[in-house]
Tab-separated table of C-alpha atoms in Angstrom:
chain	number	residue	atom	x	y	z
A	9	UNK	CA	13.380	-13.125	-16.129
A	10	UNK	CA	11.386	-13.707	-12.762
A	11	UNK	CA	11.407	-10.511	-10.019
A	12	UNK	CA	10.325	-11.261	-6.720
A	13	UNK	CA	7.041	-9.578	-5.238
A	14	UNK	CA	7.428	-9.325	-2.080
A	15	UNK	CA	9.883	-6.393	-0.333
A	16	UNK	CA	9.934	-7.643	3.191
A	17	UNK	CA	13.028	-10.131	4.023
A	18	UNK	CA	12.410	-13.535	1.822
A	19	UNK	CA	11.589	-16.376	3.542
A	20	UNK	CA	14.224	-19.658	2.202
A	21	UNK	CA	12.510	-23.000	1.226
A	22	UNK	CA	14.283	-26.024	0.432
A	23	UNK	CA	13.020	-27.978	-2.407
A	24	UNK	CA	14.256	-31.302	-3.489
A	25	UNK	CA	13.450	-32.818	-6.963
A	26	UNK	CA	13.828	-29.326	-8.323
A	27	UNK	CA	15.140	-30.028	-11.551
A	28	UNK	CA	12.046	-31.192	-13.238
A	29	UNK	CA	7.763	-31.780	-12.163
A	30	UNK	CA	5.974	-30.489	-9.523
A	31	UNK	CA	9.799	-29.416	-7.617
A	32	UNK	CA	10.328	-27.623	-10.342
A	33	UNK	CA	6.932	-25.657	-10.645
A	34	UNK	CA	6.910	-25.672	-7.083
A	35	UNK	CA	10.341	-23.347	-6.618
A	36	UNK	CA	9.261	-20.883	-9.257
A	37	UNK	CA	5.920	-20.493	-7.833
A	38	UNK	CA	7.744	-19.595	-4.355
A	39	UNK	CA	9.943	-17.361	-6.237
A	40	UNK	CA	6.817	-15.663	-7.463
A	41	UNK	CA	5.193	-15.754	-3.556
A	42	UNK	CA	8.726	-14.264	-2.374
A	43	UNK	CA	10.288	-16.846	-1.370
A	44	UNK	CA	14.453	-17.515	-2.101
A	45	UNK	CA	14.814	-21.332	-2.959
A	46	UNK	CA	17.632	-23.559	-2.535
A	47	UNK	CA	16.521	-26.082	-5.381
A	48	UNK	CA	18.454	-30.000	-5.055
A	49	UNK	CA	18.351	-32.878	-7.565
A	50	UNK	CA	20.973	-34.721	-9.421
A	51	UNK	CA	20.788	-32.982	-12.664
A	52	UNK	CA	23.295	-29.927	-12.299
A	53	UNK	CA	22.479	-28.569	-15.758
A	54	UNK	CA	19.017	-28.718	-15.293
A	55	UNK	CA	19.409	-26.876	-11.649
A	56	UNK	CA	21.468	-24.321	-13.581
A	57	UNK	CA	18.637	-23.773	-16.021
A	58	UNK	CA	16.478	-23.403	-13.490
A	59	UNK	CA	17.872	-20.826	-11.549
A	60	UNK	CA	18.871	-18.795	-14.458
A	61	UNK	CA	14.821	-18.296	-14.797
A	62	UNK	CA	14.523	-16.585	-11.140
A	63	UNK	CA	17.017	-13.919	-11.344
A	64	UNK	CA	19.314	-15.407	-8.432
A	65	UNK	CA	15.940	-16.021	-5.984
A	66	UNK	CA	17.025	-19.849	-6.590
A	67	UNK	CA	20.317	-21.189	-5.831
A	68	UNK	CA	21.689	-24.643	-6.716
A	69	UNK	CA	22.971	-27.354	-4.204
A	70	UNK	CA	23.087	-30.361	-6.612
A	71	UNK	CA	22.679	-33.149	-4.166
A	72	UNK	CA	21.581	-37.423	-4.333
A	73	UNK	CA	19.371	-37.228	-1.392
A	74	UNK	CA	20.144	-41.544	-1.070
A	75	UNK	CA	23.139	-40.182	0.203
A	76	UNK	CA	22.655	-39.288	4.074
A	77	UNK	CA	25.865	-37.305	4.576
A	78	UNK	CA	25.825	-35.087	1.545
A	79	UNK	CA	21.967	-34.523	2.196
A	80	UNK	CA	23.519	-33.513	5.965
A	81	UNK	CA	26.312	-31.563	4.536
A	82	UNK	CA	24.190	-29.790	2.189
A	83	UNK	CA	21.641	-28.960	5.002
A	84	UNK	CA	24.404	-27.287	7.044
A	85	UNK	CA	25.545	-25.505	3.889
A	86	UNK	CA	22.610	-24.012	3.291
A	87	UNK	CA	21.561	-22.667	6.525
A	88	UNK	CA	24.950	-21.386	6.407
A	89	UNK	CA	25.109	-19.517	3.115
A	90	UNK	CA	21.218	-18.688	2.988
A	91	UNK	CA	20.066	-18.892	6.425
A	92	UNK	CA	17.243	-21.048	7.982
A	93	UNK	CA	15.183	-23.302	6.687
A	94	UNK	CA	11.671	-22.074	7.101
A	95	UNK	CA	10.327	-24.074	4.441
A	96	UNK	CA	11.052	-27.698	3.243
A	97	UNK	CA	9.253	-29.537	0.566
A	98	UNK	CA	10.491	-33.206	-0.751
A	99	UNK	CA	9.503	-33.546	-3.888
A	100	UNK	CA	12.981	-36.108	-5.185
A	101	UNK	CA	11.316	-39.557	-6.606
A	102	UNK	CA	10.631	-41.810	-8.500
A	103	UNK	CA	8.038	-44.382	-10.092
A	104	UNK	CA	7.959	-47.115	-11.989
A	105	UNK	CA	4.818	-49.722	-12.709
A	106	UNK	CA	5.692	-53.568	-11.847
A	107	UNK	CA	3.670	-56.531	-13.059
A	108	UNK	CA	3.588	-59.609	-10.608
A	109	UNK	CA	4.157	-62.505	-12.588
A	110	UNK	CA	7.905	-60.215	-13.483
A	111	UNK	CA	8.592	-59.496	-10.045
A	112	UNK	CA	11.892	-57.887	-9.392
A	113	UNK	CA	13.079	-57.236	-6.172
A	114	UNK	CA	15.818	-54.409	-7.439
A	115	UNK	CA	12.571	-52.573	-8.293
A	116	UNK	CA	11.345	-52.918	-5.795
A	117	UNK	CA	15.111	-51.860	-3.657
A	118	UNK	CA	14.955	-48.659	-5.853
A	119	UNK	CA	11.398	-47.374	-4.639
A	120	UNK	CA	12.693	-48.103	-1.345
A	121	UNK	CA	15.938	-45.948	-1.436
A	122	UNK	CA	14.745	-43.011	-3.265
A	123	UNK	CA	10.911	-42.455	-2.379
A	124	UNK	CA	11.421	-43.434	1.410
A	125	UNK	CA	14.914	-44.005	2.536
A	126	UNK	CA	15.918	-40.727	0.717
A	127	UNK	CA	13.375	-38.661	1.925
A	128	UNK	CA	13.701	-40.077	5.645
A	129	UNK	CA	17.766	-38.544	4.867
A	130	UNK	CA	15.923	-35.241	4.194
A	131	UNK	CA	13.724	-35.372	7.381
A	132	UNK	CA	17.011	-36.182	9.515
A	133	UNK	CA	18.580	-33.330	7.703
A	134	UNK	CA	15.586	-30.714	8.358
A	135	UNK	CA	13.996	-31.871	11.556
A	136	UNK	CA	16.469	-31.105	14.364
A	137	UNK	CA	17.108	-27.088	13.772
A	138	UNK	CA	13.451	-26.313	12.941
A	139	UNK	CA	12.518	-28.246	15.885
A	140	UNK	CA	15.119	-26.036	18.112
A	141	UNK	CA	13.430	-22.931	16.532
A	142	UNK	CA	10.334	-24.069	17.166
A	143	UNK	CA	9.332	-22.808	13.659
A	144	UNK	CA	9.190	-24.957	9.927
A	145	UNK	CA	7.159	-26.130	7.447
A	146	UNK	CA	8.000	-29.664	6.277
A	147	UNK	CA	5.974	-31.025	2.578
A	148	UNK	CA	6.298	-34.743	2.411
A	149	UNK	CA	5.188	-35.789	-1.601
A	150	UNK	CA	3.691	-38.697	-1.497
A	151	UNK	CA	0.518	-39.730	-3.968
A	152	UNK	CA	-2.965	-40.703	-3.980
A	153	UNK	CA	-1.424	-43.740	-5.056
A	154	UNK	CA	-0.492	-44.606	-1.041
A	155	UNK	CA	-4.023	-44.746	-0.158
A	156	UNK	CA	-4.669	-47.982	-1.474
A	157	UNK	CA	-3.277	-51.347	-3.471
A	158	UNK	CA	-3.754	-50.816	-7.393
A	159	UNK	CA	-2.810	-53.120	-10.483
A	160	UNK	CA	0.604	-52.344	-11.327
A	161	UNK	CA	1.301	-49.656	-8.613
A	162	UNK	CA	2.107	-51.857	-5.666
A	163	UNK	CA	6.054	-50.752	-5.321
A	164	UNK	CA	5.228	-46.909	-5.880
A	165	UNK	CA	2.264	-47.068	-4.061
A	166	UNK	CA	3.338	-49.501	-1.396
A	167	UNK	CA	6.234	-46.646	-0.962
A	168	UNK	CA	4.239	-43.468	-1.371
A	169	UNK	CA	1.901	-45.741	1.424
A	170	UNK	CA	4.538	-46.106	4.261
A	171	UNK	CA	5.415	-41.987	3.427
A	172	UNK	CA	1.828	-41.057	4.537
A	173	UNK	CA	2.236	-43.483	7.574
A	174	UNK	CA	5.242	-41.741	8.629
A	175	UNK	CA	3.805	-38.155	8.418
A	176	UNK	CA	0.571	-39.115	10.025
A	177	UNK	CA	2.972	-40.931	13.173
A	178	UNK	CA	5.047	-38.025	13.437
A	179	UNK	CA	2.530	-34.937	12.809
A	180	UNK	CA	1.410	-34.666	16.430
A	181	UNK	CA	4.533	-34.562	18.709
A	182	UNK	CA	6.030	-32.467	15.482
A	183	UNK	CA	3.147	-29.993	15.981
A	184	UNK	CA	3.550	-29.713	19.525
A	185	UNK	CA	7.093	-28.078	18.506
A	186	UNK	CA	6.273	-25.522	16.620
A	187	UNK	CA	6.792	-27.580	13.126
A	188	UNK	CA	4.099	-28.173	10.955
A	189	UNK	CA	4.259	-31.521	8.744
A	190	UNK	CA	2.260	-32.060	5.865
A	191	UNK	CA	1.688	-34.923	3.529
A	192	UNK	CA	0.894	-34.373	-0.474
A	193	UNK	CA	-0.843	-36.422	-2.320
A	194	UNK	CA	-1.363	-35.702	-5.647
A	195	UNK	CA	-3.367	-37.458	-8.405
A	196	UNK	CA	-2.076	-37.775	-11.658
A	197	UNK	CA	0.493	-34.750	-13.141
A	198	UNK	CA	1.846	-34.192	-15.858
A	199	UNK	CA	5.502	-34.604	-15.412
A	200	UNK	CA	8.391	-36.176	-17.183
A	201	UNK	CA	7.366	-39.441	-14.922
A	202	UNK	CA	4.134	-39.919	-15.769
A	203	UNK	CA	4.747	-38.915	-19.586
A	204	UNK	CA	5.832	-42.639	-19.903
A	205	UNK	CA	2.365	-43.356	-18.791
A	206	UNK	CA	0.825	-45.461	-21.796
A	207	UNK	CA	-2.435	-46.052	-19.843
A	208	UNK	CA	-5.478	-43.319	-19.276
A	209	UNK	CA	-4.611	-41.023	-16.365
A	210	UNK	CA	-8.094	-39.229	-15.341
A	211	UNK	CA	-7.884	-36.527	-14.003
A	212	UNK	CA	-4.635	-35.409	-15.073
A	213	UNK	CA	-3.862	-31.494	-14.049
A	214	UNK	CA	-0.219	-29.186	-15.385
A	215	UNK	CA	2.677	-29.186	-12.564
A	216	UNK	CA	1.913	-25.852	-11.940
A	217	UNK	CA	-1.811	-26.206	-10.911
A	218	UNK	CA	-0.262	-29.043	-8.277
A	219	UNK	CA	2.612	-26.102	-6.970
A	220	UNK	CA	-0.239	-23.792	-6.493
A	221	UNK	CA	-2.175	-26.716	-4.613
A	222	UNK	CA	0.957	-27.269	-2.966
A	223	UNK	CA	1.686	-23.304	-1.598
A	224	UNK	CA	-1.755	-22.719	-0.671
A	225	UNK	CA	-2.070	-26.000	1.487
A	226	UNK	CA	0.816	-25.246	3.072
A	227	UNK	CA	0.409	-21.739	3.543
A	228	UNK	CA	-2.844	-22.957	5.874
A	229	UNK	CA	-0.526	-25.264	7.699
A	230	UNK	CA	-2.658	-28.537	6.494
A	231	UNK	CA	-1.881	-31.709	6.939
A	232	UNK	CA	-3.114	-33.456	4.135
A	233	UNK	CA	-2.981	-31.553	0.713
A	234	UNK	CA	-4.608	-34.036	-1.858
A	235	UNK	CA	-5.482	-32.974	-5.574
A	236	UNK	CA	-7.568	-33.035	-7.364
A	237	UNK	CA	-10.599	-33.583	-5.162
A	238	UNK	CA	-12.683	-36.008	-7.791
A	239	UNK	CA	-9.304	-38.532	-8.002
A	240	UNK	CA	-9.284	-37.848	-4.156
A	241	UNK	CA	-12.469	-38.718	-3.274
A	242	UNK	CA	-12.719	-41.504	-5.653
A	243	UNK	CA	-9.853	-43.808	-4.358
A	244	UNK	CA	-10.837	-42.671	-0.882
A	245	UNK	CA	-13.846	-44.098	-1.232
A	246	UNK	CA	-12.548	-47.571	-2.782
A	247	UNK	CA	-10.692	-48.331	-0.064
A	248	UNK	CA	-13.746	-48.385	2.161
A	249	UNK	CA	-15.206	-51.130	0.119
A	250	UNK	CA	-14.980	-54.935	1.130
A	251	UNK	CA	-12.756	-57.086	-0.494
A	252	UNK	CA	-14.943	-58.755	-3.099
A	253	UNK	CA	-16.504	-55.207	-4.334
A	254	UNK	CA	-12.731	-54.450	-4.429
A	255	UNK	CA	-11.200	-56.703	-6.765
A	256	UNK	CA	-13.798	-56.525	-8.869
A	257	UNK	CA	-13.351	-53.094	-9.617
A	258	UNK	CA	-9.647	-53.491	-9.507
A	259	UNK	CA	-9.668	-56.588	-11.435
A	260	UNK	CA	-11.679	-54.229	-14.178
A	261	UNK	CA	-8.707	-51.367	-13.908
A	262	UNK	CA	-6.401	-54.553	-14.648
A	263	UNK	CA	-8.032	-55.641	-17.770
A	264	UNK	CA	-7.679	-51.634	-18.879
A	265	UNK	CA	-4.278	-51.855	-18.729
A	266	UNK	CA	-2.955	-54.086	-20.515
């Protein structure tokens, strides 16, 4: 059973995508900081499993953040059971790997609903009482991914893309509030996602070496907390290149995969 270290009055995060991955890692690890968590995803038994690991420092509030009035409702639950908010990090997604010439435009819908419509519930949800506190911490997961246009990752990138957008549009007025917004982009993690992965994955770091990224960037109040530095720097890098140095290397990562 997890104790928490800290004696002084425990700060409450919010974590979404809880259940499994980084969220998962991610609310222990606070635990361990001494933090309380309210921990949401759609898996209730897995939420229960969870908390039974923290010794009641994480409470369930099973929620389907593609639904904007129970991620509302759940928002003014917590802050009424637990308190404020002073920490929310929106970790609920998902991924999947498309091939052009099998185009679907469900798959496309799905990325859409979940990795940016659901999170935007989760901003409206957050945004408003941290903003009349003028105190919060906000995590946006997004990915590496959203940096640039790679074979087979246009409708999770293209998504995890328009996340970083968002953050970087709404980081300065947010700041001048009091509310610090940060965008994560990790590389690749081993999760349940990316365990369907049947391609190489450089790279690759545990869940819990990404929660401990995760804290400690936004612990310093950055905006941009992107691991692991050599994935980082590498697609960084690619999207500075022109066009026909481009494909060719992407045309290469193509070949790879299939």
């Amino acid at each position: 059973m997890m104790t928490m270290t800290s004696t002084r009055p425990a700060k409450l995060a919010w974590i979404t995508g809880a259940s499994s991955g980084i969220g998962r890692a991610l609310a222990l690890k606070l635990v361990r900081e001494g933090y309380r968590v309210a921990a949401s995803a759609r898996g209730q038994e897995a939420l229960q499993a969870l908390a039974a690991e923290a010794n009641g420092a994480i409470i369930p509030f099973p929620l389907d953040i593609t639904d904007s009035n129970a991620v509302l409702s759940t928002v003014a639950r917590i802050e009424a059971e637990l308190g404020p908010i002073d920490m929310a990090v929106f970790s609920a997604g998902s991924y999947v790997r498309e091939r052009p010439t099998q185009f679907k435009a469900a798959k496309l819908r799905q990325m859409v609903e979940l990795n940016i419509i659901g999170t935007g519930n989760c901003l409206e949800g957050v945004i408003p009482s941290m903003v009349a506190r003028g105190a919060g911490k906000i995590g946006i997961l997004a990915s590496v991914s959203g940096y640039t246009g790679l074979p087979g990752g246009g409708l999770y990138g293209g998504s995890k893309s328009m996340l970083i957008t968002l953050a970087e549009a709404m980081h300065p007025e947010l700041a001048e509030k009091g509310v610090t917004l940060s965008i994560i982009n990790p590389g690749f993690v081993k999760t349940p996602l990316t365990d369907k992965n049947d391609f190489p994955m450089p790279f690759l770091i545990t869940a819990e070496e990404a929660a401990d990224h995760i804290y400690t960037g936004m612990e310093k109040g950055r905006f941009e907390i992107a691991f692991p530095w050599k994935m980082v720097v590498s697609l960084k890098l690619l999207r500075l290149l022109p066009y026909s140095l481009y494909f060719a290397i992407t045309r290469k990562m193509l070949r790879n995969d299939r």
